[in-house]
Short mmCIF file of C-alpha atoms (C1' of nucleotides) in Angstrom, two decimals:
data_model
loop_
_atom_site.label_atom_id
_atom_site.label_comp_id
_atom_site.label_asym_id
_atom_site.label_seq_id
_atom_site.Cartn_x
_atom_site.Cartn_y
_atom_site.Cartn_z
CA MET A 1 124.66 99.33 139.76
CA VAL A 2 125.87 101.59 136.99
CA ASP A 3 125.00 101.75 133.33
CA SER A 4 127.54 99.86 131.24
CA ARG A 5 127.82 102.55 128.59
CA GLU A 6 128.81 105.00 131.23
CA ILE A 7 131.65 102.75 132.28
CA ARG A 8 132.81 102.17 128.74
CA ARG A 9 133.30 105.87 128.37
CA VAL A 10 135.94 105.81 131.09
CA PRO A 11 139.25 105.38 129.27
CA ARG A 12 140.51 103.11 132.00
CA PHE A 13 137.78 100.56 131.32
CA ALA A 14 137.29 101.06 127.63
CA GLU A 15 138.78 97.78 126.56
CA ILE A 16 137.87 95.24 129.18
CA SER A 17 135.89 92.11 128.32
CA GLU A 18 132.11 92.01 128.33
CA ALA A 19 132.11 89.69 131.31
CA ALA A 20 134.32 91.97 133.33
CA LEU A 21 132.22 94.93 132.34
CA GLU A 22 129.11 93.15 133.53
CA ARG A 23 130.65 92.49 136.89
CA LEU A 24 131.91 96.05 137.10
CA CYS A 25 128.42 97.41 136.54
CA GLN A 26 127.16 95.42 139.47
CA LYS A 27 129.95 96.30 141.83
CA ALA A 28 130.35 99.93 140.94
CA SER A 29 128.16 102.73 142.12
CA LYS A 30 127.78 106.42 141.58
CA ARG A 31 127.92 109.19 144.09
CA ASN A 32 126.65 112.71 143.62
CA LEU A 33 128.32 115.50 145.51
CA ARG A 34 127.47 119.11 146.03
CA ARG A 35 130.12 121.78 145.93
CA GLY A 36 132.16 121.60 149.09
CA GLU A 37 131.36 117.99 149.93
CA ALA A 38 134.26 115.71 150.72
CA VAL A 39 135.10 112.62 148.69
CA PHE A 40 137.59 111.44 151.30
CA PHE A 41 139.88 112.82 153.95
CA GLU A 42 143.58 112.63 154.51
CA GLY A 43 144.40 109.63 156.63
CA ASP A 44 141.28 107.66 155.69
CA PRO A 45 141.97 104.06 154.74
CA CYS A 46 141.11 103.73 151.10
CA THR A 47 138.33 101.27 150.64
CA HIS A 48 137.21 102.37 147.21
CA PHE A 49 138.53 103.38 143.86
CA HIS A 50 137.16 106.75 142.74
CA MET A 51 136.85 108.20 139.31
CA VAL A 52 135.45 111.58 138.42
CA LEU A 53 132.63 111.27 135.89
CA GLU A 54 131.59 114.88 135.95
CA GLY A 55 132.49 118.02 137.81
CA GLU A 56 135.68 119.00 139.57
CA VAL A 57 137.50 117.57 142.54
CA LYS A 58 140.16 119.41 144.46
CA ILE A 59 142.92 117.47 146.18
CA PHE A 60 144.42 119.46 148.99
CA LYS A 61 146.32 119.23 152.19
CA VAL A 62 146.69 121.35 155.28
CA LEU A 63 150.29 121.49 156.36
CA GLU A 64 151.35 121.48 159.98
CA SER A 65 152.11 125.14 159.60
CA GLY A 66 148.46 125.78 158.88
CA ARG A 67 149.05 126.57 155.24
CA GLU A 68 146.62 124.97 152.83
CA ILE A 69 148.12 123.67 149.61
CA ILE A 70 146.28 122.40 146.58
CA LEU A 71 147.91 119.38 145.03
CA GLY A 72 145.68 119.18 142.01
CA ILE A 73 142.29 119.63 140.46
CA PHE A 74 140.75 116.64 138.76
CA ARG A 75 138.05 116.48 136.16
CA ALA A 76 135.98 113.96 134.20
CA GLY A 77 137.98 110.86 133.37
CA ASP A 78 140.53 111.33 136.14
CA ALA A 79 141.04 108.72 138.81
CA ILE A 80 141.61 110.08 142.29
CA GLY A 81 143.34 108.44 145.21
CA GLU A 82 144.54 105.71 142.90
CA VAL A 83 148.09 105.66 144.17
CA ALA A 84 146.83 105.04 147.68
CA ILE A 85 145.05 101.91 146.45
CA LEU A 86 148.07 100.66 144.61
CA ASP A 87 150.35 100.89 147.59
CA GLY A 88 147.76 100.16 150.22
CA ALA A 89 148.45 103.33 152.18
CA PRO A 90 145.84 105.69 153.60
CA TYR A 91 145.01 108.76 151.55
CA PRO A 92 147.78 111.34 151.70
CA ALA A 93 145.46 114.28 151.17
CA ASN A 94 141.85 115.43 151.21
CA ALA A 95 139.50 115.37 148.23
CA GLN A 96 136.59 117.74 147.92
CA ALA A 97 134.10 118.52 145.19
CA GLN A 98 134.64 121.97 143.74
CA ALA A 99 131.41 121.97 141.82
CA PRO A 100 128.43 119.65 141.52
CA THR A 101 130.23 116.40 140.84
CA THR A 102 129.46 112.78 140.18
CA ILE A 103 131.92 110.09 141.01
CA LEU A 104 132.17 106.43 140.13
CA THR A 105 133.23 104.25 143.03
CA LEU A 106 134.41 100.67 143.09
CA PRO A 107 135.53 98.61 146.07
CA THR A 108 139.28 98.37 146.28
CA SER A 109 139.21 94.59 146.12
CA GLU A 110 137.27 94.67 142.86
CA TYR A 111 139.65 97.19 141.41
CA LEU A 112 142.69 95.13 142.30
CA ALA A 113 141.11 91.96 140.97
CA LEU A 114 140.31 93.72 137.72
CA LEU A 115 143.86 94.93 137.46
CA GLU A 116 145.11 91.41 138.09
CA ASN A 117 143.01 89.91 135.33
CA HIS A 118 143.33 92.64 132.76
CA PRO A 119 146.93 93.54 132.11
CA GLU A 120 145.84 96.14 129.56
CA ILE A 121 144.45 98.22 132.39
CA ALA A 122 147.97 98.51 133.71
CA ARG A 123 148.93 100.37 130.56
CA SER A 124 146.18 102.83 131.17
CA ILE A 125 147.33 103.32 134.74
CA ILE A 126 150.92 103.81 133.63
CA ARG A 127 149.81 106.42 131.15
CA ASP A 128 147.85 108.27 133.80
CA LEU A 129 150.63 108.14 136.33
CA SER A 130 153.05 109.45 133.72
CA LEU A 131 150.79 112.37 133.01
CA ARG A 132 150.40 113.17 136.67
CA LEU A 133 154.12 112.97 137.15
CA ARG A 134 154.56 115.47 134.38
CA ALA A 135 151.96 117.73 135.93
CA MET A 136 153.77 117.54 139.24
CA ARG A 137 157.05 118.38 137.57
CA VAL A 138 155.48 121.49 136.11
CA ARG A 139 154.16 122.30 139.54
CA VAL A 140 157.61 121.98 141.07
CA GLU A 141 158.98 124.26 138.39
CA THR A 142 156.31 126.79 139.16
CA LEU A 143 156.95 126.71 142.87
CA SER A 144 160.69 126.97 142.33
CA GLU A 145 160.39 130.28 140.59
CA SER A 146 161.19 133.01 143.08
CA GLY A 147 158.92 135.84 142.03
CA MET A 148 155.23 135.53 142.70
CA GLN A 149 154.46 137.17 139.38
CA SER A 150 156.28 134.37 137.63
CA ARG A 151 154.61 131.69 139.66
CA ILE A 152 151.11 132.90 139.03
CA ALA A 153 151.86 133.54 135.36
CA LEU A 154 153.24 130.00 135.03
CA LEU A 155 150.17 128.56 136.69
CA LEU A 156 147.79 130.38 134.38
CA GLN A 157 149.93 129.40 131.43
CA SER A 158 149.74 125.73 132.32
CA PHE A 159 145.97 125.89 132.63
CA ALA A 160 145.79 127.80 129.39
CA ARG A 161 147.83 125.18 127.56
CA GLU A 162 145.67 122.40 128.88
CA LEU A 163 142.22 123.86 128.65
CA GLY A 164 142.43 127.23 126.94
CA SER A 165 140.40 128.06 123.85
CA GLU A 166 140.87 130.97 121.43
CA GLN A 167 138.24 133.60 121.80
CA GLU A 168 137.69 137.11 120.60
CA GLY A 169 139.68 139.23 122.98
CA GLY A 170 142.11 136.54 124.03
CA LEU A 171 142.55 133.03 125.35
CA LEU A 172 139.66 131.84 127.48
CA VAL A 173 140.49 129.46 130.29
CA PRO A 174 137.32 127.88 131.66
CA VAL A 175 138.69 127.17 135.12
CA LYS A 176 136.87 128.64 138.05
CA LEU A 177 139.46 129.39 140.70
CA SER A 178 139.11 131.63 143.69
CA ARG A 179 142.03 133.83 144.66
CA ALA A 180 142.47 131.60 147.69
CA GLU A 181 142.82 128.57 145.48
CA ILE A 182 145.37 130.20 143.27
CA ALA A 183 147.24 131.14 146.40
CA GLY A 184 147.15 127.51 147.50
CA MET A 185 148.62 126.40 144.22
CA VAL A 186 151.48 128.85 143.96
CA GLY A 187 152.37 128.95 147.62
CA ALA A 188 151.39 132.54 148.26
CA ARG A 189 149.06 134.45 150.52
CA ILE A 190 145.68 135.47 149.22
CA GLU A 191 146.49 139.17 149.41
CA THR A 192 149.55 138.76 147.26
CA VAL A 193 147.57 136.97 144.59
CA ILE A 194 144.91 139.66 144.67
CA ARG A 195 147.40 142.47 144.37
CA ILE A 196 149.20 140.91 141.45
CA MET A 197 146.09 139.88 139.60
CA SER A 198 144.25 143.14 140.02
CA ARG A 199 147.31 144.91 138.69
CA TRP A 200 147.18 142.59 135.70
CA GLN A 201 143.53 143.32 135.28
CA LYS A 202 144.22 147.05 135.23
CA GLU A 203 147.02 146.58 132.74
CA GLY A 204 144.73 144.59 130.46
CA LEU A 205 146.71 141.40 130.81
CA VAL A 206 144.28 138.97 132.36
CA SER A 207 140.72 139.42 133.48
CA SER A 208 138.63 137.21 135.71
CA HIS A 209 135.12 136.24 134.78
CA GLU A 210 132.40 134.20 136.39
CA LYS A 211 133.54 130.92 134.93
CA GLY A 212 137.22 131.42 134.33
CA PHE A 213 139.94 133.71 133.08
CA LEU A 214 140.53 135.57 129.92
CA ILE A 215 144.15 136.00 128.99
CA GLU A 216 144.18 139.15 126.94
CA ASN A 217 147.88 139.47 126.35
CA LEU A 218 149.57 136.09 126.24
CA ALA A 219 152.91 137.43 125.10
CA VAL A 220 153.39 139.68 128.10
CA LEU A 221 152.16 136.99 130.45
CA GLU A 222 154.72 134.61 129.05
CA GLY A 223 157.37 137.22 129.59
CA LEU A 224 156.40 137.46 133.23
CA ALA A 225 156.39 133.69 133.51
CA ALA A 226 159.97 133.64 132.28
CA GLY A 227 161.04 135.98 135.02
CA GLU A 228 161.04 139.35 133.35
CA ASN A 229 160.17 142.00 135.86
CA MET B 1 176.71 92.40 127.01
CA VAL B 2 176.00 92.45 130.71
CA ASP B 3 176.26 89.77 133.32
CA SER B 4 172.89 88.14 133.97
CA ARG B 5 173.25 88.17 137.73
CA GLU B 6 173.68 91.87 137.62
CA ILE B 7 170.41 92.24 135.78
CA ARG B 8 168.56 89.93 138.11
CA ARG B 9 169.48 92.22 140.96
CA VAL B 10 167.48 95.02 139.35
CA PRO B 11 163.99 94.79 140.88
CA ARG B 12 162.43 95.68 137.57
CA PHE B 13 163.85 92.56 135.94
CA ALA B 14 163.88 90.21 138.88
CA GLU B 15 161.11 87.97 137.67
CA ILE B 16 161.40 87.78 133.91
CA SER B 17 161.88 84.46 132.13
CA GLU B 18 165.29 82.95 131.48
CA ALA B 19 164.88 83.48 127.75
CA ALA B 20 164.06 87.14 128.16
CA LEU B 21 166.94 87.52 130.56
CA GLU B 22 169.28 86.00 128.04
CA ARG B 23 168.18 88.44 125.39
CA LEU B 24 168.39 91.33 127.81
CA CYS B 25 172.00 90.46 128.61
CA GLN B 26 172.86 90.69 124.96
CA LYS B 27 171.04 93.91 124.26
CA ALA B 28 171.91 95.77 127.40
CA SER B 29 175.16 97.49 128.10
CA LYS B 30 176.81 99.32 130.91
CA ARG B 31 178.15 102.81 130.98
CA ASN B 32 180.56 104.27 133.49
CA LEU B 33 180.40 107.94 134.26
CA ARG B 34 182.64 110.24 136.22
CA ARG B 35 181.22 112.89 138.49
CA GLY B 36 179.78 115.68 136.38
CA GLU B 37 179.30 113.64 133.23
CA ALA B 38 175.91 113.84 131.55
CA VAL B 39 173.64 110.86 131.06
CA PHE B 40 171.34 112.83 128.79
CA PHE B 41 170.20 116.35 128.15
CA GLU B 42 166.84 118.04 128.21
CA GLY B 43 165.29 117.85 124.77
CA ASP B 44 167.23 114.79 123.63
CA PRO B 45 165.09 112.13 122.02
CA CYS B 46 165.17 109.15 124.29
CA THR B 47 166.70 106.21 122.53
CA HIS B 48 167.58 104.17 125.57
CA PHE B 49 166.24 103.06 128.87
CA HIS B 50 168.59 103.92 131.73
CA MET B 51 168.86 102.41 135.14
CA VAL B 52 171.30 103.41 137.84
CA LEU B 53 173.33 100.43 139.02
CA GLU B 54 175.66 102.34 141.27
CA GLY B 55 176.33 105.93 142.16
CA GLU B 56 174.09 108.98 142.06
CA VAL B 57 172.36 110.75 139.20
CA LYS B 58 170.95 114.24 139.48
CA ILE B 59 167.97 115.22 137.35
CA PHE B 60 167.80 118.95 136.90
CA LYS B 61 166.48 121.69 134.74
CA VAL B 62 167.43 125.25 133.98
CA LEU B 63 164.39 127.46 133.87
CA GLU B 64 163.99 130.29 131.43
CA SER B 65 164.63 132.66 134.29
CA GLY B 66 168.09 131.15 134.67
CA ARG B 67 167.28 129.42 137.91
CA GLU B 68 168.49 125.86 138.20
CA ILE B 69 166.13 123.45 139.87
CA ILE B 70 166.84 119.90 140.91
CA LEU B 71 163.96 117.58 140.25
CA GLY B 72 165.44 114.56 141.94
CA ILE B 73 168.45 112.50 142.84
CA PHE B 74 168.43 108.89 141.81
CA ARG B 75 170.42 105.98 143.17
CA ALA B 76 171.04 102.27 142.57
CA GLY B 77 167.90 100.53 141.39
CA ASP B 78 166.21 103.67 140.11
CA ALA B 79 165.18 104.01 136.49
CA ILE B 80 165.72 107.42 134.98
CA GLY B 81 164.00 109.02 132.04
CA GLU B 82 161.49 106.20 132.05
CA VAL B 83 158.44 108.38 131.65
CA ALA B 84 159.91 109.86 128.50
CA ILE B 85 160.14 106.37 127.01
CA LEU B 86 156.62 105.51 127.96
CA ASP B 87 155.11 108.52 126.33
CA GLY B 88 157.62 108.85 123.54
CA ALA B 89 158.51 112.43 124.35
CA PRO B 90 162.01 113.88 124.52
CA TYR B 91 163.60 114.12 127.95
CA PRO B 92 162.09 116.92 129.99
CA ALA B 93 165.25 117.54 132.00
CA ASN B 94 168.98 116.91 132.19
CA ALA B 95 170.61 113.96 133.93
CA GLN B 96 174.12 114.14 135.30
CA ALA B 97 176.26 111.84 137.42
CA GLN B 98 176.83 113.28 140.87
CA ALA B 99 179.47 110.72 141.78
CA PRO B 100 181.24 107.90 139.95
CA THR B 101 178.27 106.09 138.53
CA THR B 102 177.49 103.07 136.45
CA ILE B 103 174.35 102.86 134.42
CA LEU B 104 172.60 100.05 132.64
CA THR B 105 171.27 101.02 129.24
CA LEU B 106 168.84 99.25 126.96
CA PRO B 107 167.51 100.37 123.59
CA THR B 108 164.03 101.81 123.87
CA SER B 109 162.63 99.26 121.43
CA GLU B 110 163.90 96.39 123.53
CA TYR B 111 162.48 97.92 126.65
CA LEU B 112 159.07 98.38 125.09
CA ALA B 113 159.09 94.87 123.67
CA LEU B 114 159.97 93.50 127.07
CA LEU B 115 157.14 95.44 128.63
CA GLU B 116 154.79 94.12 125.99
CA ASN B 117 155.69 90.49 126.64
CA HIS B 118 156.01 90.63 130.38
CA PRO B 119 152.97 92.14 132.02
CA GLU B 120 154.54 91.66 135.43
CA ILE B 121 157.05 94.36 134.59
CA ALA B 122 154.17 96.78 134.37
CA ARG B 123 153.49 96.18 138.03
CA SER B 124 157.02 97.11 138.84
CA ILE B 125 156.74 100.27 136.77
CA ILE B 126 153.50 101.20 138.46
CA ARG B 127 155.09 100.75 141.85
CA ASP B 128 158.00 102.97 140.87
CA LEU B 129 155.82 105.66 139.40
CA SER B 130 153.71 105.65 142.53
CA LEU B 131 156.78 106.15 144.66
CA ARG B 132 158.00 108.97 142.50
CA LEU B 133 154.61 110.59 142.59
CA ARG B 134 154.72 110.47 146.34
CA ALA B 135 158.20 111.96 146.35
CA MET B 136 157.00 114.75 144.11
CA ARG B 137 154.09 115.41 146.39
CA VAL B 138 156.46 115.78 149.31
CA ARG B 139 158.50 118.11 147.16
CA VAL B 140 155.50 120.26 146.38
CA GLU B 141 154.68 120.42 150.07
CA THR B 142 158.21 121.51 150.81
CA LEU B 143 158.17 124.21 148.18
CA SER B 144 154.78 125.43 149.34
CA GLU B 145 156.06 126.25 152.78
CA SER B 146 156.74 129.94 152.95
CA GLY B 147 159.73 130.15 155.23
CA MET B 148 163.07 129.00 153.97
CA GLN B 149 163.87 127.50 157.34
CA SER B 150 160.86 125.25 157.03
CA ARG B 151 161.69 124.28 153.49
CA ILE B 152 165.23 123.28 154.21
CA ALA B 153 164.21 121.51 157.40
CA LEU B 154 161.56 119.58 155.49
CA LEU B 155 164.08 118.61 152.84
CA LEU B 156 166.56 117.30 155.36
CA GLN B 157 163.76 115.51 157.16
CA SER B 158 162.68 113.72 154.02
CA PHE B 159 166.22 112.57 153.31
CA ALA B 160 166.59 111.53 156.93
CA ARG B 161 163.45 109.44 156.80
CA GLU B 162 164.56 107.73 153.63
CA LEU B 163 168.24 107.17 154.26
CA GLY B 164 169.04 108.24 157.80
CA SER B 165 170.74 105.93 160.29
CA GLU B 166 171.02 106.31 164.05
CA GLN B 167 174.48 107.22 165.17
CA GLU B 168 176.12 108.43 168.33
CA GLY B 169 175.50 112.15 168.33
CA GLY B 170 172.43 112.06 166.14
CA LEU B 171 170.90 110.90 162.89
CA LEU B 172 173.41 110.46 160.09
CA VAL B 173 172.19 111.16 156.58
CA PRO B 174 174.69 109.86 154.02
CA VAL B 175 173.74 112.27 151.27
CA LYS B 176 176.40 114.48 149.85
CA LEU B 177 174.76 117.71 148.83
CA SER B 178 176.40 121.02 148.11
CA ARG B 179 174.74 124.17 149.34
CA ALA B 180 173.98 124.98 145.72
CA GLU B 181 172.15 121.70 145.32
CA ILE B 182 170.09 122.23 148.43
CA ALA B 183 169.26 125.67 147.09
CA GLY B 184 168.15 124.07 143.82
CA MET B 185 165.85 121.72 145.67
CA VAL B 186 164.13 124.19 147.96
CA GLY B 187 163.95 127.06 145.51
CA ALA B 188 166.32 129.37 147.31
CA ARG B 189 169.56 131.18 146.59
CA ILE B 190 172.80 129.67 147.73
CA GLU B 191 173.48 132.46 150.21
CA THR B 192 170.19 131.93 151.95
CA VAL B 193 170.89 128.24 152.38
CA ILE B 194 174.34 128.99 153.72
CA ARG B 195 173.08 131.52 156.21
CA ILE B 196 170.40 129.25 157.55
CA MET B 197 172.54 126.16 157.71
CA SER B 198 175.51 127.81 159.32
CA ARG B 199 173.19 129.19 161.94
CA TRP B 200 171.95 125.68 162.54
CA GLN B 201 175.49 124.46 162.77
CA LYS B 202 176.27 127.07 165.43
CA GLU B 203 173.14 126.16 167.34
CA GLY B 204 174.13 122.49 167.30
CA LEU B 205 171.16 121.46 165.20
CA VAL B 206 172.68 120.02 162.07
CA SER B 207 176.30 119.70 161.03
CA SER B 208 177.72 119.00 157.60
CA HIS B 209 180.38 116.39 157.09
CA GLU B 210 182.34 115.11 154.16
CA LYS B 211 179.81 112.51 153.15
CA GLY B 212 176.56 113.86 154.46
CA PHE B 213 174.76 115.53 157.33
CA LEU B 214 174.44 114.80 160.98
CA ILE B 215 171.13 115.84 162.49
CA GLU B 216 171.99 116.46 166.11
CA ASN B 217 168.65 117.68 167.31
CA LEU B 218 165.82 116.13 165.38
CA ALA B 219 163.10 117.48 167.63
CA VAL B 220 164.01 121.10 167.04
CA LEU B 221 164.47 120.50 163.33
CA GLU B 222 161.00 119.02 163.14
CA GLY B 223 159.68 122.06 164.93
CA LEU B 224 161.25 124.29 162.31
CA ALA B 225 159.85 122.08 159.55
CA ALA B 226 156.38 122.61 160.96
CA GLY B 227 156.75 126.34 160.74
CA GLU B 228 157.78 127.34 164.25
CA ASN B 229 159.96 130.36 164.10
"C1'" DC C 1 201.77 129.03 142.24
"C1'" DG C 2 197.59 130.43 140.37
"C1'" DC C 3 193.25 128.69 139.22
"C1'" DT C 4 188.65 127.06 139.95
"C1'" DG C 5 184.85 125.75 142.68
"C1'" DT C 6 182.55 125.87 146.97
"C1'" DC C 7 181.59 128.22 150.93
"C1'" DT C 8 181.04 132.50 153.61
"C1'" DT C 9 179.85 137.19 155.16
"C1'" DG C 10 177.99 142.00 154.84
"C1'" DA C 11 174.86 145.62 153.45
"C1'" DA C 12 171.10 147.52 150.68
"C1'" DC C 13 167.13 146.64 148.53
"C1'" DG C 14 162.76 144.83 147.12
"C1'" DT C 15 159.11 141.74 147.71
"C1'" DC C 16 155.96 139.09 150.18
"C1'" DT C 17 153.70 138.46 154.41
"C1'" DT C 18 151.19 139.98 158.19
"C1'" DC C 19 147.59 142.25 160.48
"C1'" DA C 20 143.74 145.01 160.32
"C1'" DA C 21 140.06 146.89 158.35
"C1'" DC C 22 136.46 147.30 154.86
"C1'" DC C 23 133.05 146.23 150.93
"C1'" DA C 24 129.78 143.42 148.34
"C1'" DT C 25 126.90 139.56 147.93
"C1'" DA C 26 124.11 135.84 149.17
"C1'" DG C 27 121.81 132.98 152.29
"C1'" DT C 28 119.43 132.31 156.99
"C1'" DG C 29 116.31 132.79 160.59
"C1'" DG C 30 113.58 135.69 163.54
"C1'" DC D 1 111.69 142.63 155.99
"C1'" DC D 2 115.69 143.08 158.47
"C1'" DA D 3 119.47 141.74 161.17
"C1'" DC D 4 122.94 138.33 161.10
"C1'" DT D 5 126.39 135.48 159.27
"C1'" DA D 6 129.42 133.63 155.91
"C1'" DT D 7 132.22 133.99 151.86
"C1'" DG D 8 135.15 136.11 148.53
"C1'" DG D 9 137.38 140.11 147.19
"C1'" DT D 10 140.04 144.37 148.27
"C1'" DT D 11 143.22 147.83 150.21
"C1'" DG D 12 146.82 150.00 153.30
"C1'" DA D 13 150.77 150.16 156.28
"C1'" DA D 14 154.57 148.01 158.71
"C1'" DG D 15 157.85 144.78 159.12
"C1'" DA D 16 160.20 140.42 158.20
"C1'" DC D 17 162.57 137.87 155.13
"C1'" DG D 18 165.04 136.51 151.07
"C1'" DT D 19 167.49 138.24 147.24
"C1'" DT D 20 171.03 140.65 145.17
"C1'" DC D 21 175.56 142.38 144.56
"C1'" DA D 22 180.09 142.64 146.07
"C1'" DA D 23 183.89 140.85 148.27
"C1'" DG D 24 186.73 137.58 150.43
"C1'" DA D 25 188.23 132.88 152.56
"C1'" DC D 26 189.48 128.34 151.75
"C1'" DA D 27 190.67 123.94 149.69
"C1'" DG D 28 191.95 121.00 145.94
"C1'" DC D 29 194.40 120.56 141.72
"C1'" DG D 30 196.71 121.45 137.46
#
DNA sequence: CGCTGTCTTGAACGTCTTCAACCATAGTGG
DNA sequence: CCACTATGGTTGAAGACGTTCAAGACAGCG
């Protein structure tokens, strides 16, 4: 049982009928996770629809080679594991809370029924999938760059564009990422990320803070992103 | 003016009403392209919906660094540039025929109207987007692998899974790819791809033919894909 | 025939990885 | 309170690997 106003705030369900909303409130539930707790694991059958209400969820995968890659980080308003529901496959990756997180869950059957009866939800799904596809394209571009400097610069740039806010001293990006996580996103080893980023720090390009990054010299960073050495 | 049977064969339009089909036939047209001809360019406003009826279309991008990356190769039944229509943005990449190709085109307005009036088309779009998202995820996994051997092996594997057919002597993959194109897909230089693949050829692992590849020793290739050196 | 595009090979170089060690901090249990 | 453990960050040195540049082979095609 979930409060109806809370559900209305989710873009996906903003426009459904009162009756459907009522039913949703009864069928849905909330789940609170501590940092590090798993939402689901790769290979699990997907029995529920999940949507992040608050916090951060990391979707990642451990390749056969042992390398851990991060496929994405999802925040409030993002659905996770949705594709798996749509095509009935098991989850292709793991999901884990990165911070204290609350998640809305809904049985798969309810989700599919809702989708069946409310064509307008399909539009919302299409919009989301389009956005994710774009994000993945950017990711592929990042990973295709040969120099690690470029890759990391491109990654920071994409976060900056999405979530950055002007601040005295530079562009503040409120994304808490460990060096290991950055490594997982750009396809590098931790040490490489550390070396590059501490050089940047020394050069006054980017500095790391408790809750994110401060890009102090965007112009130079963009130069690095474009492949200038 | 396009033949209605031809349109019915497109999964996207398989279930629309007779009336809508009739209108579609009038509004749609076909375009024949020779190898190398462009379908559209990055940055173009997207005025038409495009679907590949026959042939192969390469979607690629030239990064600021000068590196050319291939985002995907699309075949009969695949829509291209669809996301750009849905979110009204200009094309994010270039599209070029890789072989003699015929494409079905439909004005954007017609496409959107059709989508508006036929909710079932949305399901088809969602299915396609899901598939593409999965393909992109595989791509990201490939690019995240550190060794070039693994990356190329993973690429071949994914093509093999999708299009491979058992043959005497191994698994035949009917995909014509130049070394440069493989390089563009795995984020490597041409020379690296050549060196690795000619080694494989010598070792009797994979051989290149006129119209594709023959994987002669799948087991070993899979080992390489998993990071064994 | 000469041209263009794709493929190929070699050698030098630079970068990233690898392995190993170390520091700081925070949380845990005796 | 301290030893113990875990986690995240850091640094150095050695070597592997991919890139880069340069050159040439080969085929198809005007």
